[in-house]
GROMACS .gro file of C-alpha atoms in nm:
model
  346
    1UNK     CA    1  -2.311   0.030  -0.477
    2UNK     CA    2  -2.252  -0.262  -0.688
    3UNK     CA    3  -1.865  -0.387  -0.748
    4UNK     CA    4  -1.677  -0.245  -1.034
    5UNK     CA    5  -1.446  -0.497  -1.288
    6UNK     CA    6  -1.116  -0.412  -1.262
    7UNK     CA    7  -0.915  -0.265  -1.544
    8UNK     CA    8  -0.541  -0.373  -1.568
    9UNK     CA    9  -0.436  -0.703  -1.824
   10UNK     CA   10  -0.125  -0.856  -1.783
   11UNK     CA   11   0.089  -0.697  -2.065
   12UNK     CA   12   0.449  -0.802  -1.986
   13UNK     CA   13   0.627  -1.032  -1.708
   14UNK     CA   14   0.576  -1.020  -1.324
   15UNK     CA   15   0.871  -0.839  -1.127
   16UNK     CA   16   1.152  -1.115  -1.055
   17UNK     CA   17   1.055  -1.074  -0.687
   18UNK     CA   18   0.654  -1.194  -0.746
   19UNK     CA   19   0.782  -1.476  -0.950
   20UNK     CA   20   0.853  -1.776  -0.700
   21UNK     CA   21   0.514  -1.720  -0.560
   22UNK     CA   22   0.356  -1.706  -0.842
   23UNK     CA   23   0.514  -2.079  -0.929
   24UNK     CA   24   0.356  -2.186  -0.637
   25UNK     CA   25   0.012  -2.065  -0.639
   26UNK     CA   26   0.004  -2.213  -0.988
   27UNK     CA   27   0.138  -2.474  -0.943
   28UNK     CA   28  -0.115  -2.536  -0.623
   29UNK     CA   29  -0.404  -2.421  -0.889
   30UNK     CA   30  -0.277  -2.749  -1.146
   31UNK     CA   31  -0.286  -2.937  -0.858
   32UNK     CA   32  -0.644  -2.835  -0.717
   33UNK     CA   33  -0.485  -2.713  -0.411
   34UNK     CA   34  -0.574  -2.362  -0.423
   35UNK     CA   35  -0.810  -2.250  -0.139
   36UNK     CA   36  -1.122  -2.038  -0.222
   37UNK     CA   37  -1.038  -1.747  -0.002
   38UNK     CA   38  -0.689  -1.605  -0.038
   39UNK     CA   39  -0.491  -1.343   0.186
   40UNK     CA   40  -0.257  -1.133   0.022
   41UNK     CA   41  -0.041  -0.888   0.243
   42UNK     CA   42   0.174  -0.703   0.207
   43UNK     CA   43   0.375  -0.307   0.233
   44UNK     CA   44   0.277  -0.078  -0.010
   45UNK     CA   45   0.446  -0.142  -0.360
   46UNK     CA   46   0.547  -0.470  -0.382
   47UNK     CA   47   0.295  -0.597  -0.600
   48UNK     CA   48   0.016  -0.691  -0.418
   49UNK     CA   49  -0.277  -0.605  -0.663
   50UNK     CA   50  -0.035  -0.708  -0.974
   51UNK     CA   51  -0.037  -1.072  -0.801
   52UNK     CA   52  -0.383  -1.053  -0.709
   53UNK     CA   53  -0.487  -0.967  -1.090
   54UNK     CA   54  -0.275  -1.247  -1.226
   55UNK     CA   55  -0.494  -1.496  -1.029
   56UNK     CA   56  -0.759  -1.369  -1.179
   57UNK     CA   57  -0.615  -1.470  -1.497
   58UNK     CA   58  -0.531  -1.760  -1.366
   59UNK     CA   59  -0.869  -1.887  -1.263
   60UNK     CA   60  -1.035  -1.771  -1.540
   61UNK     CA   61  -0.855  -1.823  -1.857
   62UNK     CA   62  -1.010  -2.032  -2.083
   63UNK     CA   63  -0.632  -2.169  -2.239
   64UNK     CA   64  -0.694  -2.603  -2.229
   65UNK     CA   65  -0.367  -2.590  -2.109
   66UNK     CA   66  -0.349  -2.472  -1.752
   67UNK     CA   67   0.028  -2.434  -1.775
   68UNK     CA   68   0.006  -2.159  -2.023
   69UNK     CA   69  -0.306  -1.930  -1.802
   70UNK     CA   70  -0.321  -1.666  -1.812
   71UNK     CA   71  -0.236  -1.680  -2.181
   72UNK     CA   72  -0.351  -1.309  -2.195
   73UNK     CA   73  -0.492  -1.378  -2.579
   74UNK     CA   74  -0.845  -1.591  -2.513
   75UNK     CA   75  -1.200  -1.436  -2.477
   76UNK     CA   76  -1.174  -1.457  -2.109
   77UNK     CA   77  -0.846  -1.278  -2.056
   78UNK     CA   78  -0.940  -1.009  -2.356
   79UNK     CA   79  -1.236  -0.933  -2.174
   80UNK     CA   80  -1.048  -0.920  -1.795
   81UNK     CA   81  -0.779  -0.745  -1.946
   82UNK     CA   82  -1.023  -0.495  -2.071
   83UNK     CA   83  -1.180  -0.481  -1.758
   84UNK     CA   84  -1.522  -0.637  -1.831
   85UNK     CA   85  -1.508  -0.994  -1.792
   86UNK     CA   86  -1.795  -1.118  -1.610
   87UNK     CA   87  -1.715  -1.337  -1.348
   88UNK     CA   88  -1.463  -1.106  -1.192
   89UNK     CA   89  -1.568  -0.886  -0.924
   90UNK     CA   90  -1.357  -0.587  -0.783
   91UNK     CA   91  -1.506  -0.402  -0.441
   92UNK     CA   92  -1.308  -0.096  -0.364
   93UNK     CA   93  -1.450   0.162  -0.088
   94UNK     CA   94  -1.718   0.362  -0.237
   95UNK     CA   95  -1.558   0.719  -0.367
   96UNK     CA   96  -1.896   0.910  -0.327
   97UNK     CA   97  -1.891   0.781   0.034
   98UNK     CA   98  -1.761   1.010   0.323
   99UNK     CA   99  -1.498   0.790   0.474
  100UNK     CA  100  -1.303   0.592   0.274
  101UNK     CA  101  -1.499   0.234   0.436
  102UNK     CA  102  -1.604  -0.085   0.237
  103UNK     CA  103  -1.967   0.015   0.390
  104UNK     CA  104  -2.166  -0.396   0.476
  105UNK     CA  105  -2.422  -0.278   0.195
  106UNK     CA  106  -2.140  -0.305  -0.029
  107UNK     CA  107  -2.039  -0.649   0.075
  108UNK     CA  108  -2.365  -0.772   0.146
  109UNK     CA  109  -2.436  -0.703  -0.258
  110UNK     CA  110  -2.125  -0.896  -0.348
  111UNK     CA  111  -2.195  -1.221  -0.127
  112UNK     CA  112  -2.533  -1.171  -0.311
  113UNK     CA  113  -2.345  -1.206  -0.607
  114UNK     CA  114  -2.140  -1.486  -0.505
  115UNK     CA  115  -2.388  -1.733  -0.492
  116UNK     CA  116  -2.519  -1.661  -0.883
  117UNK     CA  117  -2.357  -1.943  -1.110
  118UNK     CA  118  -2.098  -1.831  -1.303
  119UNK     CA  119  -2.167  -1.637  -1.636
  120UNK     CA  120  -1.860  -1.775  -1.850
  121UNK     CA  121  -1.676  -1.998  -1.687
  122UNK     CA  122  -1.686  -2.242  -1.387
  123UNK     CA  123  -1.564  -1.987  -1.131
  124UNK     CA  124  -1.586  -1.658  -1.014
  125UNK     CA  125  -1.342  -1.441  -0.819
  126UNK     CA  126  -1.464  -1.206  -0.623
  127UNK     CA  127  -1.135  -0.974  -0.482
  128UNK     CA  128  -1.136  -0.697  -0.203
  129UNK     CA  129  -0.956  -0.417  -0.202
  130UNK     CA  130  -0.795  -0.257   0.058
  131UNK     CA  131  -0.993  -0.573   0.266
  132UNK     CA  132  -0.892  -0.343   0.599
  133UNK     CA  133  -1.092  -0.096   0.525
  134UNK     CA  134  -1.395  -0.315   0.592
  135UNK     CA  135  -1.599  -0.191   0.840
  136UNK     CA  136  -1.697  -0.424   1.152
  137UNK     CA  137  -2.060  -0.469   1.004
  138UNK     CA  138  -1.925  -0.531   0.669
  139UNK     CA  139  -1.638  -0.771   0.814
  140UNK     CA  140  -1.916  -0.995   0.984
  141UNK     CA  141  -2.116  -1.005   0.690
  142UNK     CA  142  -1.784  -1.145   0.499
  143UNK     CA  143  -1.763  -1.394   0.778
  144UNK     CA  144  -2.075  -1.576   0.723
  145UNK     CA  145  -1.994  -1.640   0.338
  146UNK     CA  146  -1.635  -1.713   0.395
  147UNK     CA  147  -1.757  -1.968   0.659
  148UNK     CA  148  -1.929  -2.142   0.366
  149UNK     CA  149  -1.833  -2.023   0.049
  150UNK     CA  150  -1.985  -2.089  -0.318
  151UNK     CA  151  -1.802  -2.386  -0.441
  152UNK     CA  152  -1.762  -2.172  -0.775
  153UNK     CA  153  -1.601  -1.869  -0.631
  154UNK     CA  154  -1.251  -1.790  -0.490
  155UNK     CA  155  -1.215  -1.489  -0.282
  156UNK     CA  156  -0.922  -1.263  -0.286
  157UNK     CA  157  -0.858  -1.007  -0.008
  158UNK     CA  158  -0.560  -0.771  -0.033
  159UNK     CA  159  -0.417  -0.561   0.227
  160UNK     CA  160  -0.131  -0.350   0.387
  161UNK     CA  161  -0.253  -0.369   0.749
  162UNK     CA  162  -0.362  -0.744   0.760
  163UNK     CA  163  -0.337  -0.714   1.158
  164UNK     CA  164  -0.671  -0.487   1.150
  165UNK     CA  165  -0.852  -0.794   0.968
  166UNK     CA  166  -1.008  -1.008   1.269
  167UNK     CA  167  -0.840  -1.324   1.344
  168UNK     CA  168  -1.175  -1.513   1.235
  169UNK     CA  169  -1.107  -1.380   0.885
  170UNK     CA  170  -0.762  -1.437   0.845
  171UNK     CA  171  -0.809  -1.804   0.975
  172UNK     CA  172  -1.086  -1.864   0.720
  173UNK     CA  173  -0.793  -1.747   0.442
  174UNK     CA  174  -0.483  -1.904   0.244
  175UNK     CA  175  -0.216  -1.615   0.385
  176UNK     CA  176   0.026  -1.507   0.091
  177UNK     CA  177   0.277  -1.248   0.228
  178UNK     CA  178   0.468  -1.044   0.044
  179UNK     CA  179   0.727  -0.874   0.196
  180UNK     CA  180   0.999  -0.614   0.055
  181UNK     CA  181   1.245  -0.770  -0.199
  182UNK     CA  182   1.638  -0.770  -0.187
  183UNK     CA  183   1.785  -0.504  -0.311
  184UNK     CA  184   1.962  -0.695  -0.512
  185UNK     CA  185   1.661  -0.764  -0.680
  186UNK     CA  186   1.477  -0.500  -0.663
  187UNK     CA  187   1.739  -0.219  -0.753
  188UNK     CA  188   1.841  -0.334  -1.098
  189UNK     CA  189   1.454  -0.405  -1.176
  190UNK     CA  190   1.361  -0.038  -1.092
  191UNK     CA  191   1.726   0.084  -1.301
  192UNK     CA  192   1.590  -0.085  -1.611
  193UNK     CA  193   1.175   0.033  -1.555
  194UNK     CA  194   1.340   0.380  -1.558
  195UNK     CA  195   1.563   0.372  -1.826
  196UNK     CA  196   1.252   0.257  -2.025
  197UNK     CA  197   1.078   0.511  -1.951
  198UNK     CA  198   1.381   0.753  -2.039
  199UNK     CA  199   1.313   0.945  -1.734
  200UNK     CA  200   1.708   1.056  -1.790
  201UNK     CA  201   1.690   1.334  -1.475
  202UNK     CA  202   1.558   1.115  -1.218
  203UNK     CA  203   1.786   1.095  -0.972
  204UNK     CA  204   1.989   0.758  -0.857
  205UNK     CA  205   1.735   0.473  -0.853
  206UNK     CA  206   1.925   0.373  -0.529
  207UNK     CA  207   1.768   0.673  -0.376
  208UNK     CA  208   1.426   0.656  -0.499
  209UNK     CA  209   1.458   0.256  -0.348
  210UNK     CA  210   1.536   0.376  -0.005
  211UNK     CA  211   1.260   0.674   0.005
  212UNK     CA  212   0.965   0.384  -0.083
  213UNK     CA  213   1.164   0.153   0.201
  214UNK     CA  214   1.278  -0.090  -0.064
  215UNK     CA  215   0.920  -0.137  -0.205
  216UNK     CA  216   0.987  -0.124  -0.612
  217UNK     CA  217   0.645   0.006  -0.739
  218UNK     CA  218   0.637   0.277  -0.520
  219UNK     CA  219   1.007   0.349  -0.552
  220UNK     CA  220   0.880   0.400  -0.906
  221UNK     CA  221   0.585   0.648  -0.812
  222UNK     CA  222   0.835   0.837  -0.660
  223UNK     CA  223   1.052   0.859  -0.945
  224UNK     CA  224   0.911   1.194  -1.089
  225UNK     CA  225   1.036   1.528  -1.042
  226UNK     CA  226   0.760   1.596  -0.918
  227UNK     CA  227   0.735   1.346  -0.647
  228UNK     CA  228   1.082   1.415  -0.555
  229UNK     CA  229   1.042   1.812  -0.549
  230UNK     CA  230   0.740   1.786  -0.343
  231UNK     CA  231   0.906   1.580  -0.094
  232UNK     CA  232   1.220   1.773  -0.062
  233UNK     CA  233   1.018   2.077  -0.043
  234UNK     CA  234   0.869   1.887   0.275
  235UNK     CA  235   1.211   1.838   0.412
  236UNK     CA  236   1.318   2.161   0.392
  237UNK     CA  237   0.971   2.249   0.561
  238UNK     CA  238   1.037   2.021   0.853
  239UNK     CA  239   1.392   2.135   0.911
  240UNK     CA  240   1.266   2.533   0.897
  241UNK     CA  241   1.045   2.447   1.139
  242UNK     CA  242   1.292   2.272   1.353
  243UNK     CA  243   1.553   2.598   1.323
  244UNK     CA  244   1.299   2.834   1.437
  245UNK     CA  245   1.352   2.978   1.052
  246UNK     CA  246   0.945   2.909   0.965
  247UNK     CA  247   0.631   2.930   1.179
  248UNK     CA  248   0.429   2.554   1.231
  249UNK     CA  249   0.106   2.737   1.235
  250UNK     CA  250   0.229   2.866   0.837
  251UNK     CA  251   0.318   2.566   0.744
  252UNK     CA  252   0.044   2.345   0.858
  253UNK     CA  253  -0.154   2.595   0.644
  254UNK     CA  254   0.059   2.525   0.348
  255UNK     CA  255   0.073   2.176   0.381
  256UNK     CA  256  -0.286   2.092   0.469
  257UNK     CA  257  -0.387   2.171   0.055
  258UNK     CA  258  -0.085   1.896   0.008
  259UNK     CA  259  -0.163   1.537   0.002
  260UNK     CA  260  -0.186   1.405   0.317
  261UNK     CA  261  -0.027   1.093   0.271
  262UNK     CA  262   0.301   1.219   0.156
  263UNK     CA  263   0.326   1.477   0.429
  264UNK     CA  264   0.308   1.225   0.725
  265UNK     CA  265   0.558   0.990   0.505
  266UNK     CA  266   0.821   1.267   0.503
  267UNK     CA  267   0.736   1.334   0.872
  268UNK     CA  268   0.778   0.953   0.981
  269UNK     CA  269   1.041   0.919   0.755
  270UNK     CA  270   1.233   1.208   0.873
  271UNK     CA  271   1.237   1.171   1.292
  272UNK     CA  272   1.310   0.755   1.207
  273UNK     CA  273   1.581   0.858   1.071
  274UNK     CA  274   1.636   1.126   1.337
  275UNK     CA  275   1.629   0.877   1.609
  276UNK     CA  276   1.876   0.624   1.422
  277UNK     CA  277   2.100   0.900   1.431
  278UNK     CA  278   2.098   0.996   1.786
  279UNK     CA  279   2.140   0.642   1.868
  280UNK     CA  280   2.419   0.539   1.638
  281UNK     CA  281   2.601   0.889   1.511
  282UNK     CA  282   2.657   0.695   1.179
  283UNK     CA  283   2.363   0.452   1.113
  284UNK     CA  284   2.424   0.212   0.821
  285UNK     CA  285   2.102   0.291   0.695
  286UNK     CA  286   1.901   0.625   0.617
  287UNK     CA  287   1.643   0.713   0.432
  288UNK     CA  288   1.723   1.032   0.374
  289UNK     CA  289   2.075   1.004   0.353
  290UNK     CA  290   2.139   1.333   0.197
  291UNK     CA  291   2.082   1.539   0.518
  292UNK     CA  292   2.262   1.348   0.729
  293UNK     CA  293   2.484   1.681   0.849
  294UNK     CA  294   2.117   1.857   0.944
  295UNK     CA  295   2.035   1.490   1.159
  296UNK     CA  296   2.364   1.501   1.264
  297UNK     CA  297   2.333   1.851   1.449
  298UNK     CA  298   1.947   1.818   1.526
  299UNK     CA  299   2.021   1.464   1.733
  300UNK     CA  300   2.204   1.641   1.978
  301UNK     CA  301   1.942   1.880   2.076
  302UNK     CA  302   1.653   1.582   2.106
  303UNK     CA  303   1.548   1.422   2.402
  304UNK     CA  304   1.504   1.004   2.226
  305UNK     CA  305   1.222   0.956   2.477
  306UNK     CA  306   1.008   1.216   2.364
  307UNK     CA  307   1.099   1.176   1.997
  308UNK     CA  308   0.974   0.828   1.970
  309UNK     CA  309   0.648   0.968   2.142
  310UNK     CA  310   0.633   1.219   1.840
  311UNK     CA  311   0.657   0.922   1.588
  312UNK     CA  312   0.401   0.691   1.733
  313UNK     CA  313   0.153   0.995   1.737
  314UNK     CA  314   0.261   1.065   1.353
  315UNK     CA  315   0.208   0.691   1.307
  316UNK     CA  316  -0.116   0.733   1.452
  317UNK     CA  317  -0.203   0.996   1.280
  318UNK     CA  318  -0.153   0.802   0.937
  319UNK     CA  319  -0.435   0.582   1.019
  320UNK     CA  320  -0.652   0.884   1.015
  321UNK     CA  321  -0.543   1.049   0.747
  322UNK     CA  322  -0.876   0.880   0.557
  323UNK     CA  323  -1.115   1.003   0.716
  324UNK     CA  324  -1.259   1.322   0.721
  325UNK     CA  325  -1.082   1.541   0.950
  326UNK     CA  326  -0.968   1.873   0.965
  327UNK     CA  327  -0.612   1.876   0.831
  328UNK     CA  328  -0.447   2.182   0.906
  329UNK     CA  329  -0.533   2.145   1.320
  330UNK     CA  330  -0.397   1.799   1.247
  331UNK     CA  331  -0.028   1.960   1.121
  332UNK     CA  332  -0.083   2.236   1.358
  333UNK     CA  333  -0.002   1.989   1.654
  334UNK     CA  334   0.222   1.808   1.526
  335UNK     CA  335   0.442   2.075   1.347
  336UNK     CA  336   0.395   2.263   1.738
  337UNK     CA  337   0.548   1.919   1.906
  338UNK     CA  338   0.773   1.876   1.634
  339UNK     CA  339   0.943   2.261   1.681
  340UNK     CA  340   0.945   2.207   2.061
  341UNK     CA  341   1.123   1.860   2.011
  342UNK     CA  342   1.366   2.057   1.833
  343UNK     CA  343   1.423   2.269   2.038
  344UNK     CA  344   1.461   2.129   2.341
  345UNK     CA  345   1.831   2.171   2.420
  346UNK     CA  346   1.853   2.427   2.155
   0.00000   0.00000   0.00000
């Protein structure tokens, strides 16, 4: 499957918190110090693929000036913005494909295209995303080319889980981590995104912040009623389950036609917070703050040793949750440990 262009311009500033490494990678592109293979990692939602796209524009802007690129208004960044430019080249697992891998025939096409001269410009960037979801074929395949790269390509790899790359990769790379901003940054960023976007019945930004763990864009995914009733919904699911009031086996059918994703973030979410509380009665931190009476009572009936058992099975559960498995036997178990948990000195 050949690599799609990607889609997304640059049509207002980057976040505050993106800023000061964006100064630097430009300021290492003025100064010819940018590698050719880049690493960008990060948690989900703070603006990994939004920095990743404005290199693009970087590198490929046609503005004399390179203090003003991307300048968003030449050829080059009209047709990157529109998703078509050329030289840009954006592999993404293949969506007809049963597991959500970047499969080697996939990479092996886009080395292929690496070593074409450039169609534009005097570069091409060639970006990878998530770049963990490689498989070990297509990983080796990488290798070789990032061993010896084009001298007119960059390569940008973004990922969440940079630890699953092999050390071999990540050596051949520039590493740019981004981690979660201050709240003091992030919080009044998200305030004014939502009062843009007039969504007057969201509830407090503060709250969305600590539900996406202090990542900004997803705080802002999350700031839909939608989003919000679905995951309440899930709360009041878990805590049923926990009171004996609804039956795991029902609710692992319910949930398994739910996004997957969402489900084991309300899970992990909910017993972290669980075990904070039966450690410390009043934790300075929760993300779920507004059930702190039902954590409260629930902490005294958990054993800590077998809760933290729980959460490293949900947390390997979400590195499943991609491939194709059967999701309702998935819940099933872990609703059925979750309800004896509970209820152990109930």
């Amino acid at each position: 499957m050949a690599p799609t262009p990607t889609a997304r311009p640059w049509p207002e500033p980057l976040p505050p918190w993106l800023e000061p490494i964006w100064q630097r990678l430009a300021r290492a592109h003025r100064q010819a110090r940018l590698g050719q293979a880049l690493l960008i990692a990060g948690p989900l939602g703070v603006g990994k693929r939004l920095l990743a796209e404005r290199l693009a524009g970087l590198l490929l802007c046609g503005a004399a000036d390179l203090a003003t690129r991307p300048c968003g208004v030449c050829p080059e960044c009209v047709l990157l913005g529109a998703g078509h430019h050329p030289d840009h080249l954006l592999l993404v697992p293949d969506a007809e494909a049963a597991s959500a891998e970047i499969r080697v025939e996939q990479v092996r096409h886009l080395c292929a295209r690496e070593t074409l001269t450039p169609t534009r410009g005097a570069v091409k960037v060639l970006t990878l995303v998530p770049a963990d979801a490689m498989n070990p074929f297509a990983a080796n395949s990488l290798l070789k080319t990032l061993e010896e790269p084009v001298a007119s390509s960059v390569w940008v790899l973004v990922t969440e889980q940079p630890q699953r790359l092999s050390q071999t990769i990540r050596s051949r790379c520039q590493r740019i981590n981004l981690p979660v901003p201050a709240q003091s940054v992030a919080l009044p960023w998200l305030e004014a995104r939502l009062a843009e976007q007039a969504k007057a019945q969201v509830p407090a930004a503060a709250r969305c912040l600590a539900l996406a763990h202090g990542a900004p864009l997803r705080a802002l995914a999350l700031a839909t009623p939608e989003a919000l009733a679905l995951r309440q919904r899930l709360i009041d699911d878990i805590i049923g389950v926990a009171r004996g009031e609804h039956d795991p086996i029902a609710v692992a059918n319910e949930w398994q036609r739910l996004d997957a994703a969402a489900v084991l973030a309300a899970l992990i979410d909910w017993l972290t917070d669980l075990l904070r509380v039966a450690v410390a009665p009043s934790p300075a931190r929760l993300i779920n703050p507004d059930a702190r009476p039902e954590l409260s009572a629930l902490a005294e009936r958990i054993e800590p040793a077998a809760g933290h058992r729980l959460l490293q099975r949900l947390l390997q559960a979400r590195t499943m949750i991609e491939a194709p498995i059967n999701k309702q036997l998935l819940f099933e178990a872990l609703l059925v440990r979750w309800a004896r948990l509970a209820g152990m000195r109930a």
